[in-house]
Structure formats: structure tokens, C-alpha cells
Amino acid sequence: MNLALDILTIVAVSLGAIFFLAGTVGLLRFPDTLTRLHALTKADNLGLGLVVLGLLPQVSAPLAALGLLAVWLLALLSGATVGQLLAGTASAPDQDRAETPARHAGASHD
Amino acid sequence: MTSALVVDAALALLVLGLALWVISTRAAYSAVVGFVAYGLLMAIVWVRLAAVDVAMTEAALGTGLTGLLLLGAAARLAPYEAAEVSSRPGRGLRMLIGLLCAAIALGLAAVVLMLPDPAPTLALLVAENLPPTGVGNPVTGVLLAHRAIDTLLESVVLIPALIGVWSVAADPAWGGRPGSLPRPQSGSALTLLAQVLPPFGILIGIHLVWNGADDPGGKFQGATVLAAMWILVLIAGLREPPAVRDQRLRVLLVIGALVFIGIGVAGIWLADAFLAYPEGYAKPLILAIEAVLTLSIALTLGLLLAGPPANDHRSGGRS
């Protein structure tokens, strides 16, 4: 039983790490803001979810498991919101960009 | 054991590399983003050193709140940045600055490397004298019983900082509502987050303060979380920041420091020393101080981010 749980932990955490790696590669390689956000949020949502899933069998107290789940849910919530906000800012009409020229001039070059 | 060493070494290299990058990068905005990442890595370093209290403070105050303040400053200074970068100081001055900074770094490194073995420590003394305070977390014990005067000054210094922020307001705007927060976009995902998150955030903030007595946590970390929830609500436009002329607001801002000083002065008669607690009452008094200080600190931190009072806050639609 313990061995099975340990194997579940190893598999799930490794899968989660692969998602983080893939998300990072996507963040670095994808061409524009929206696709990069897509890669980033996948890493956060699925990668962190799998890591939490993998750690659940290893906790000693049920409250600690609840804490882990709460961390994942909060990361989901904030990740989704920040993704929306960034996407909204990135696709906003040009007059909004004029307010912070330095920031957006740098972003539009790459 | 060796795998932990590899992780620690990688962490140290990352922190050093990021610190170099933050210093050498030109654009203020990039430097601030690097500084925030640096702070989060430092929080992990503190966890690796088993200093969870420091890690929480670093993450909440040193990175989160300071990062936001710096981001705001970078955005405000953006129009002048090109001129600043082009008028760089002369080579001699830059080399002097570099030499002095290197001297400080080398001096600190030498002091750390030449520490006697075992290193001088007050940890044993603190552990022996912790039971009379009634708290279980040695960090809280030191902050509120053994070195209460430091904590008092830390809490009081926030108020001059806020006065400094307020004092840069234009004369006609004085007394009005702070106006540095970004304008809300109606119906965005931010509104939903500002409605869903605060109940949990407030619970976590109070939990951090309450837990600070026996586990890592405390008023500064808890107050930062509370302030973050308040700022979230303000940025989403669900509530207006209070006008700085509001008397109730001003009372709440100083009540933490006042209660701390009041209890401290009472200690002169009741416990024979300023900031000493009468025997048997240390724990309830510490809890009372922590509670009011949390409220005052959270308000002060939130208002520091909200900025100086502005004229046409949110009515003219300019941020």
C-alpha cells in the first residue's frame, strides 16, 4: 500500500514538473503574449495540481492535505484572474498603451 | 544530504546572478521585476535556513508590498527615464561608487567568515526566558517582550512614512481621497477576484497574527495580507479609499502605537520598567498589542500603496 502511494507521488510530481518545464519552454518560445500566457497558465494550473496531487498521500494530518488543496485552489483563482487581466491589457487599443510608453515599447519589439 | 547541498548551491547562484542582473539592468521596470523575483528566491533561502518568520516577512513585505511601491514609482518615473539614463555620472564617480560597494560587500563577507566557532548567540538566553512571556514562538517573544522597544519603533516609523507620502499632495487636493491606485476596468475578472478572495485572505491574515504566538507568523505578515485584500477591493473599484481628512481613519492609524506606548508607560509603575509587562499578564497584553497593531499596520500599509490624496480621484478618469 505504501509502495503504491509512493509510486503515485513520484509519477504525479514528475508529471507536474514536466508540465512546468513545458510551460517554461512555451513561455520562452511562443511568438506573442496570448500564446505565452496560455503556456504559463497551463504550467500553473496542471503542473501545480499534479504536484499537489502527488504530495497528498505523503501528508500526516488531514488538515495539511486541506492546506495543500487550498494552495492549489488559490493559485488557480489568482492565475486565472491575472491571465485575464494581462490578456486584456495586451489586446487593449493603442491609446491605453500610450500612457506607459516605456513598458510597451520594450514588449512590442520581441 | 548531498542533494540538499546541490539545491542550496543552485539557489545561492540564482540569487547572486539575479542580484547582479537587477543592478546592471538599465530599465527601471525590468529592475523592479527582477527585484521581486529576487525577493521570492530570498524567501526560499530563509526557509532553507529554518527562519520561516523572516521568510514570511521577506515574501509579504520585502517583496510583495515593496515590489508594488517600486512598480508604482517606476511607472511614474517612466517619462523621465530616458533623460536620466543618458545623463550618466562620470567614470570616476562610478568607479568610486563601485569600489565603496565592493568594500562593504567584502567587509561583510570577512565578518561572516571570521565568526568565532561556535558563533556568539543569544538563542539560549531567549529559550531560557521564553516561558514567562507565555508565547511559544521565540521570534514573537523577542519582538514583543525582550526587545519590545525595537518593535515599538518599527511600528511607529510607518506613520512618518505615511505622512511623507501624504505630504507630496498638491495643496488643493489636501484632505481628499488617495489617488495613486489604477482606475478600475468595469466588469473585468478583477471584480470577481475582489469579491471572492477577501473572505479567505482576511481569515489567513488573522490566522497569521493569532498563530504568531506559537508558530511562524505575526502582526506584520498578517497585516500585509489584510492590506493586500483591502487594496484588491480598492483597485477593483468596489470601494473608494477613505479621505485622508477622516478623523476616524486617523485614530485607527495611530491607535496601535498609542496602545503599545500606553501599556509600555503603565509598565513603569506596574512592572518597574518601561515596556515591561506585569507578572502573569504578559500573554494577554502581548495579544492586545498585536491585535491593535495589526489593524493600524494594515491600514498604514494600504494607505502607503494608495498614495497621496489627489484632486479628481476616479471622476476625471485619469490615472
CSV table of N, CA and C in Angstrom, one decimal, chain B residues 98-222:
chain,number,residue,atom,x,y,z
B,98,GLY,N,31.5,52.0,-7.2
B,98,GLY,CA,31.7,50.6,-7.3
B,98,GLY,C,32.7,50.1,-6.2
B,99,LEU,N,33.8,50.8,-6.0
B,99,LEU,CA,34.8,50.5,-5.0
B,99,LEU,C,34.2,50.4,-3.6
B,100,LEU,N,33.5,51.5,-3.3
B,100,LEU,CA,32.9,51.5,-2.0
B,100,LEU,C,31.9,50.4,-1.7
B,101,CYS,N,31.1,50.1,-2.8
B,101,CYS,CA,30.1,49.0,-2.6
B,101,CYS,C,30.9,47.7,-2.4
B,102,ALA,N,31.9,47.5,-3.2
B,102,ALA,CA,32.7,46.2,-3.1
B,102,ALA,C,33.4,46.2,-1.8
B,103,ALA,N,33.8,47.3,-1.2
B,103,ALA,CA,34.4,47.3,0.1
B,103,ALA,C,33.4,46.8,1.2
B,104,ILE,N,32.2,47.3,1.1
B,104,ILE,CA,31.2,47.0,2.0
B,104,ILE,C,30.9,45.4,1.9
B,105,ALA,N,30.7,44.9,0.6
B,105,ALA,CA,30.5,43.5,0.5
B,105,ALA,C,31.6,42.7,1.0
B,106,LEU,N,32.9,43.1,0.7
B,106,LEU,CA,34.0,42.3,1.2
B,106,LEU,C,34.1,42.4,2.7
B,107,GLY,N,33.8,43.5,3.3
B,107,GLY,CA,33.8,43.7,4.8
B,107,GLY,C,32.8,42.7,5.4
B,108,LEU,N,31.6,42.7,4.9
B,108,LEU,CA,30.5,41.9,5.4
B,108,LEU,C,30.9,40.4,5.3
B,109,ALA,N,31.5,40.0,4.1
B,109,ALA,CA,31.9,38.6,3.9
B,109,ALA,C,33.0,38.3,4.9
B,110,ALA,N,33.9,39.2,5.1
B,110,ALA,CA,35.0,38.9,6.1
B,110,ALA,C,34.5,38.7,7.5
B,111,VAL,N,33.5,39.6,7.9
B,111,VAL,CA,32.9,39.4,9.2
B,111,VAL,C,32.3,38.1,9.4
B,112,VAL,N,31.5,37.6,8.3
B,112,VAL,CA,30.8,36.4,8.4
B,112,VAL,C,31.8,35.2,8.5
B,113,LEU,N,32.9,35.3,7.6
B,113,LEU,CA,33.8,34.2,7.6
B,113,LEU,C,34.7,34.1,8.8
B,114,MET,N,34.9,35.3,9.5
B,114,MET,CA,35.7,35.3,10.7
B,114,MET,C,35.0,35.1,12.0
B,115,LEU,N,33.7,34.7,11.9
B,115,LEU,CA,32.9,34.5,13.2
B,115,LEU,C,33.6,33.4,14.0
B,116,PRO,N,33.7,33.6,15.3
B,116,PRO,CA,34.3,32.5,16.1
B,116,PRO,C,33.4,31.3,16.1
B,117,ASP,N,33.9,30.1,16.4
B,117,ASP,CA,33.2,28.9,16.4
B,117,ASP,C,33.1,28.4,17.8
B,118,PRO,N,32.0,28.2,18.5
B,118,PRO,CA,30.7,28.5,18.0
B,118,PRO,C,30.4,30.0,17.9
B,119,ALA,N,29.5,30.3,17.0
B,119,ALA,CA,29.1,31.7,16.8
B,119,ALA,C,28.5,32.3,18.0
B,120,PRO,N,28.7,33.6,18.3
B,120,PRO,CA,28.1,34.2,19.5
B,120,PRO,C,26.6,34.2,19.3
B,121,THR,N,25.8,33.8,20.3
B,121,THR,CA,24.4,33.7,20.1
B,121,THR,C,23.7,34.0,21.4
B,122,LEU,N,22.5,34.6,21.3
B,122,LEU,CA,21.6,34.8,22.5
B,122,LEU,C,20.5,33.8,22.5
B,123,ALA,N,20.5,32.8,21.6
B,123,ALA,CA,19.4,31.9,21.4
B,123,ALA,C,19.1,31.2,22.7
B,124,LEU,N,20.2,30.8,23.4
B,124,LEU,CA,20.0,30.0,24.7
B,124,LEU,C,19.3,30.9,25.7
B,125,LEU,N,19.8,32.1,25.8
B,125,LEU,CA,19.2,33.1,26.8
B,125,LEU,C,17.7,33.3,26.5
B,126,VAL,N,17.4,33.4,25.2
B,126,VAL,CA,16.0,33.6,24.8
B,126,VAL,C,15.2,32.4,25.2
B,127,ALA,N,15.7,31.2,24.9
B,127,ALA,CA,14.9,30.0,25.2
B,127,ALA,C,14.7,29.8,26.7
B,128,GLU,N,15.7,30.2,27.5
B,128,GLU,CA,15.5,30.2,29.0
B,128,GLU,C,14.4,31.1,29.5
B,129,ASN,N,14.4,32.3,28.8
B,129,ASN,CA,13.5,33.3,29.3
B,129,ASN,C,12.1,33.4,28.6
B,130,LEU,N,11.9,32.4,27.7
B,130,LEU,CA,10.6,32.5,27.0
B,130,LEU,C,9.4,32.1,27.8
B,131,PRO,N,9.4,31.1,28.7
B,131,PRO,CA,8.2,30.8,29.4
B,131,PRO,C,7.5,31.9,30.1
B,132,PRO,N,8.2,32.9,30.8
B,132,PRO,CA,7.4,33.9,31.5
B,132,PRO,C,6.5,34.8,30.5
B,133,THR,N,6.9,34.9,29.2
B,133,THR,CA,6.1,35.7,28.3
B,133,THR,C,4.8,35.0,27.9
B,134,GLY,N,4.8,33.6,28.1
B,134,GLY,CA,3.5,33.0,27.7
B,134,GLY,C,3.4,32.7,26.2
B,135,VAL,N,4.3,33.1,25.4
B,135,VAL,CA,4.2,32.8,24.0
B,135,VAL,C,5.2,31.7,23.7
B,136,GLY,N,4.9,30.9,22.6
B,136,GLY,CA,5.7,29.8,22.3
B,136,GLY,C,6.7,30.0,21.1
B,137,ASN,N,6.4,31.0,20.3
B,137,ASN,CA,7.3,31.3,19.2
B,137,ASN,C,8.4,32.3,19.7
B,138,PRO,N,9.7,31.8,19.7
B,138,PRO,CA,10.7,32.6,20.2
B,138,PRO,C,10.9,34.0,19.5
B,139,VAL,N,10.6,34.0,18.2
B,139,VAL,CA,10.7,35.3,17.5
B,139,VAL,C,9.7,36.3,18.0
B,140,THR,N,8.4,35.9,18.2
B,140,THR,CA,7.4,36.8,18.8
B,140,THR,C,7.8,37.2,20.2
B,141,GLY,N,8.4,36.2,21.0
B,141,GLY,CA,8.8,36.5,22.3
B,141,GLY,C,9.9,37.6,22.4
B,142,VAL,N,10.8,37.5,21.5
B,142,VAL,CA,11.9,38.5,21.4
B,142,VAL,C,11.3,39.9,21.0
B,143,LEU,N,10.4,39.8,19.9
B,143,LEU,CA,9.9,41.1,19.4
B,143,LEU,C,9.1,41.8,20.3
B,144,LEU,N,8.2,41.1,21.1
B,144,LEU,CA,7.3,41.8,21.9
B,144,LEU,C,7.6,41.8,23.4
B,145,ALA,N,8.5,41.0,23.9
B,145,ALA,CA,8.8,41.1,25.3
B,145,ALA,C,10.3,41.5,25.5
B,146,HIS,N,11.2,40.8,24.9
B,146,HIS,CA,12.6,41.1,25.3
B,146,HIS,C,13.1,42.4,24.5
B,147,ARG,N,12.7,42.5,23.3
B,147,ARG,CA,13.2,43.7,22.5
B,147,ARG,C,12.0,44.5,22.1
B,148,ALA,N,11.0,44.8,23.0
B,148,ALA,CA,9.8,45.5,22.6
B,148,ALA,C,10.1,46.9,22.1
B,149,ILE,N,11.2,47.5,22.5
B,149,ILE,CA,11.4,48.9,22.1
B,149,ILE,C,11.7,48.9,20.6
B,150,ASP,N,12.3,47.9,20.0
B,150,ASP,CA,12.6,47.8,18.6
B,150,ASP,C,11.3,47.8,17.8
B,151,THR,N,10.4,46.8,18.3
B,151,THR,CA,9.1,46.7,17.7
B,151,THR,C,8.3,47.9,17.7
B,152,LEU,N,8.3,48.6,18.9
B,152,LEU,CA,7.6,49.9,19.0
B,152,LEU,C,8.1,50.9,18.0
B,153,LEU,N,9.4,51.0,17.8
B,153,LEU,CA,9.9,52.0,16.9
B,153,LEU,C,9.5,51.6,15.4
B,154,GLU,N,9.6,50.2,15.1
B,154,GLU,CA,9.2,49.7,13.8
B,154,GLU,C,7.8,50.1,13.5
B,155,SER,N,6.9,50.0,14.5
B,155,SER,CA,5.5,50.3,14.2
B,155,SER,C,5.3,51.8,14.1
B,156,VAL,N,6.0,52.5,14.9
B,156,VAL,CA,5.8,54.0,14.8
B,156,VAL,C,6.4,54.6,13.5
B,157,VAL,N,7.5,54.0,13.0
B,157,VAL,CA,8.1,54.6,11.9
B,157,VAL,C,7.2,54.5,10.6
B,158,LEU,N,6.2,53.6,10.6
B,158,LEU,CA,5.3,53.6,9.5
B,158,LEU,C,4.5,54.9,9.4
B,159,ILE,N,4.2,55.5,10.5
B,159,ILE,CA,3.4,56.7,10.5
B,159,ILE,C,4.1,57.8,9.8
B,160,PRO,N,5.3,58.2,10.2
B,160,PRO,CA,6.1,59.2,9.5
B,160,PRO,C,6.2,58.9,8.0
B,161,ALA,N,6.3,57.6,7.6
B,161,ALA,CA,6.4,57.2,6.2
B,161,ALA,C,5.1,57.6,5.5
B,162,LEU,N,4.0,57.3,6.2
B,162,LEU,CA,2.7,57.7,5.6
B,162,LEU,C,2.5,59.2,5.5
B,163,ILE,N,3.0,59.9,6.5
B,163,ILE,CA,2.9,61.4,6.5
B,163,ILE,C,3.8,61.9,5.3
B,164,GLY,N,4.9,61.3,5.1
B,164,GLY,CA,5.8,61.7,4.0
B,164,GLY,C,5.0,61.5,2.7
B,165,VAL,N,4.3,60.4,2.5
B,165,VAL,CA,3.6,60.1,1.2
B,165,VAL,C,2.5,61.2,1.1
B,166,TRP,N,1.8,61.4,2.2
B,166,TRP,CA,0.7,62.4,2.1
B,166,TRP,C,1.1,63.8,1.8
B,167,SER,N,2.4,64.1,2.3
B,167,SER,CA,2.8,65.5,2.2
B,167,SER,C,3.2,65.9,0.8
B,168,VAL,N,3.3,64.9,-0.1
B,168,VAL,CA,3.6,65.3,-1.5
B,168,VAL,C,2.3,65.7,-2.3
B,169,ALA,N,1.2,65.7,-1.6
B,169,ALA,CA,-0.1,66.0,-2.3
B,169,ALA,C,-0.1,67.5,-2.7
B,170,ALA,N,-0.7,67.8,-3.8
B,170,ALA,CA,-0.9,69.2,-4.2
B,170,ALA,C,-1.8,69.9,-3.2
B,171,ASP,N,-1.6,71.2,-2.9
B,171,ASP,CA,-2.4,71.9,-1.9
B,171,ASP,C,-3.9,71.8,-2.1
B,172,PRO,N,-4.5,72.0,-3.3
B,172,PRO,CA,-5.9,71.9,-3.4
B,172,PRO,C,-6.4,70.5,-3.1
B,173,ALA,N,-5.6,69.5,-3.3
B,173,ALA,CA,-6.0,68.1,-3.1
B,173,ALA,C,-6.0,67.6,-1.7
B,174,TRP,N,-5.4,68.4,-0.8
B,174,TRP,CA,-5.2,68.0,0.6
B,174,TRP,C,-6.5,67.7,1.3
B,175,GLY,N,-6.6,66.6,2.0
B,175,GLY,CA,-7.8,66.2,2.7
B,175,GLY,C,-8.6,65.2,1.9
B,176,GLY,N,-8.3,65.1,0.6
B,176,GLY,CA,-9.2,64.3,-0.3
B,176,GLY,C,-8.8,62.8,-0.2
B,177,ARG,N,-9.3,62.1,-1.2
B,177,ARG,CA,-9.0,60.6,-1.2
B,177,ARG,C,-7.7,60.3,-2.0
B,178,PRO,N,-7.0,59.3,-1.5
B,178,PRO,CA,-5.7,58.9,-2.2
B,178,PRO,C,-6.0,58.6,-3.7
B,179,GLY,N,-5.2,58.9,-4.6
B,179,GLY,CA,-5.5,58.7,-6.0
B,179,GLY,C,-4.4,58.0,-6.8
B,180,SER,N,-3.5,57.2,-6.2
B,180,SER,CA,-2.5,56.6,-7.0
B,180,SER,C,-2.8,55.2,-7.5
B,181,LEU,N,-3.9,54.7,-7.0
B,181,LEU,CA,-4.3,53.3,-7.5
B,181,LEU,C,-4.8,53.4,-8.9
B,182,PRO,N,-4.6,52.3,-9.7
B,182,PRO,CA,-5.1,52.3,-11.1
B,182,PRO,C,-6.6,52.4,-11.1
B,183,ARG,N,-7.1,52.9,-12.3
B,183,ARG,CA,-8.5,53.0,-12.5
B,183,ARG,C,-9.1,51.6,-12.7
B,184,PRO,N,-10.3,51.4,-12.2
B,184,PRO,CA,-10.9,50.0,-12.4
B,184,PRO,C,-11.4,49.9,-13.8
B,185,GLN,N,-11.3,48.6,-14.3
B,185,GLN,CA,-12.0,48.3,-15.6
B,185,GLN,C,-13.3,47.6,-15.1
B,186,SER,N,-14.4,48.2,-15.5
B,186,SER,CA,-15.7,47.6,-15.0
B,186,SER,C,-15.9,46.2,-15.7
B,187,GLY,N,-16.4,45.3,-14.9
B,187,GLY,CA,-16.8,44.0,-15.4
B,187,GLY,C,-15.6,43.1,-15.7
B,188,SER,N,-14.4,43.4,-15.2
B,188,SER,CA,-13.3,42.6,-15.5
B,188,SER,C,-13.2,41.4,-14.5
B,189,ALA,N,-12.3,40.5,-14.8
B,189,ALA,CA,-12.1,39.4,-13.9
B,189,ALA,C,-11.6,39.9,-12.5
B,190,LEU,N,-11.0,41.1,-12.5
B,190,LEU,CA,-10.6,41.6,-11.2
B,190,LEU,C,-11.7,41.8,-10.2
B,191,THR,N,-12.9,42.2,-10.7
B,191,THR,CA,-14.0,42.4,-9.9
B,191,THR,C,-14.4,41.1,-9.2
B,192,LEU,N,-14.4,40.0,-9.9
B,192,LEU,CA,-14.8,38.7,-9.4
B,192,LEU,C,-13.8,38.3,-8.3
B,193,LEU,N,-12.5,38.5,-8.6
B,193,LEU,CA,-11.4,38.1,-7.6
B,193,LEU,C,-11.6,39.0,-6.3
B,194,ALA,N,-11.9,40.3,-6.5
B,194,ALA,CA,-12.0,41.1,-5.3
B,194,ALA,C,-13.3,40.8,-4.5
B,195,GLN,N,-14.2,40.1,-5.1
B,195,GLN,CA,-15.4,39.6,-4.4
B,195,GLN,C,-15.2,38.3,-3.7
B,196,VAL,N,-14.4,37.4,-4.4
B,196,VAL,CA,-14.2,36.0,-3.9
B,196,VAL,C,-13.1,35.9,-2.9
B,197,LEU,N,-12.0,36.6,-3.1
B,197,LEU,CA,-10.8,36.3,-2.4
B,197,LEU,C,-10.8,36.9,-0.9
B,198,PRO,N,-11.3,38.2,-0.7
B,198,PRO,CA,-11.1,38.8,0.6
B,198,PRO,C,-11.5,38.0,1.8
B,199,PRO,N,-12.7,37.2,1.8
B,199,PRO,CA,-13.0,36.5,3.0
B,199,PRO,C,-11.9,35.5,3.3
B,200,PHE,N,-11.3,34.8,2.3
B,200,PHE,CA,-10.3,33.9,2.6
B,200,PHE,C,-9.0,34.6,3.1
B,201,GLY,N,-8.7,35.7,2.4
B,201,GLY,CA,-7.5,36.5,2.7
B,201,GLY,C,-7.6,37.0,4.1
B,202,ILE,N,-8.7,37.5,4.5
B,202,ILE,CA,-8.9,38.1,5.9
B,202,ILE,C,-8.7,37.0,6.9
B,203,LEU,N,-9.3,35.8,6.6
B,203,LEU,CA,-9.1,34.7,7.5
B,203,LEU,C,-7.6,34.3,7.6
B,204,ILE,N,-6.9,34.3,6.5
B,204,ILE,CA,-5.5,33.9,6.5
B,204,ILE,C,-4.7,34.9,7.3
B,205,GLY,N,-5.0,36.2,7.1
B,205,GLY,CA,-4.3,37.3,7.8
B,205,GLY,C,-4.5,37.2,9.3
B,206,ILE,N,-5.7,37.0,9.8
B,206,ILE,CA,-6.0,36.8,11.2
B,206,ILE,C,-5.3,35.6,11.7
B,207,HIS,N,-5.3,34.5,10.9
B,207,HIS,CA,-4.7,33.2,11.3
B,207,HIS,C,-3.2,33.5,11.5
B,208,LEU,N,-2.6,34.3,10.6
B,208,LEU,CA,-1.1,34.5,10.8
B,208,LEU,C,-0.8,35.3,12.0
B,209,VAL,N,-1.7,36.2,12.4
B,209,VAL,CA,-1.4,37.0,13.6
B,209,VAL,C,-1.6,36.1,14.8
B,210,TRP,N,-2.7,35.4,14.9
B,210,TRP,CA,-3.0,34.5,16.0
B,210,TRP,C,-2.0,33.4,16.2
B,211,ASN,N,-1.6,32.8,15.1
B,211,ASN,CA,-0.6,31.8,15.1
B,211,ASN,C,0.8,32.3,15.5
B,212,GLY,N,1.0,33.6,15.3
B,212,GLY,CA,2.3,34.2,15.6
B,212,GLY,C,2.8,33.9,17.0
B,213,ALA,N,1.8,33.7,17.9
B,213,ALA,CA,2.2,33.5,19.3
B,213,ALA,C,3.0,32.2,19.5
B,214,ASP,N,2.7,31.1,18.7
B,214,ASP,CA,3.3,29.8,18.9
B,214,ASP,C,4.0,29.3,17.7
B,215,ASP,N,3.7,29.8,16.5
B,215,ASP,CA,4.3,29.3,15.3
B,215,ASP,C,4.7,30.5,14.4
B,216,PRO,N,5.5,30.2,13.3
B,216,PRO,CA,5.9,31.3,12.5
B,216,PRO,C,4.7,32.2,12.0
B,217,GLY,N,4.8,33.5,12.0
B,217,GLY,CA,3.7,34.4,11.7
B,217,GLY,C,3.8,35.6,12.6
B,218,GLY,N,2.9,36.5,12.5
B,218,GLY,CA,2.9,37.6,13.4
B,218,GLY,C,2.2,38.8,12.7
B,219,LYS,N,2.2,39.9,13.5
B,219,LYS,CA,1.4,41.0,13.1
B,219,LYS,C,1.8,41.6,11.7
B,220,PHE,N,3.1,41.7,11.4
B,220,PHE,CA,3.5,42.4,10.2
B,220,PHE,C,3.0,41.5,9.0
B,221,GLN,N,3.3,40.2,9.1
B,221,GLN,CA,2.9,39.3,8.0
B,221,GLN,C,1.4,39.3,7.8
B,222,GLY,N,0.6,39.2,8.9
B,222,GLY,CA,-0.8,39.2,8.9
B,222,GLY,C,-1.4,40.5,8.3
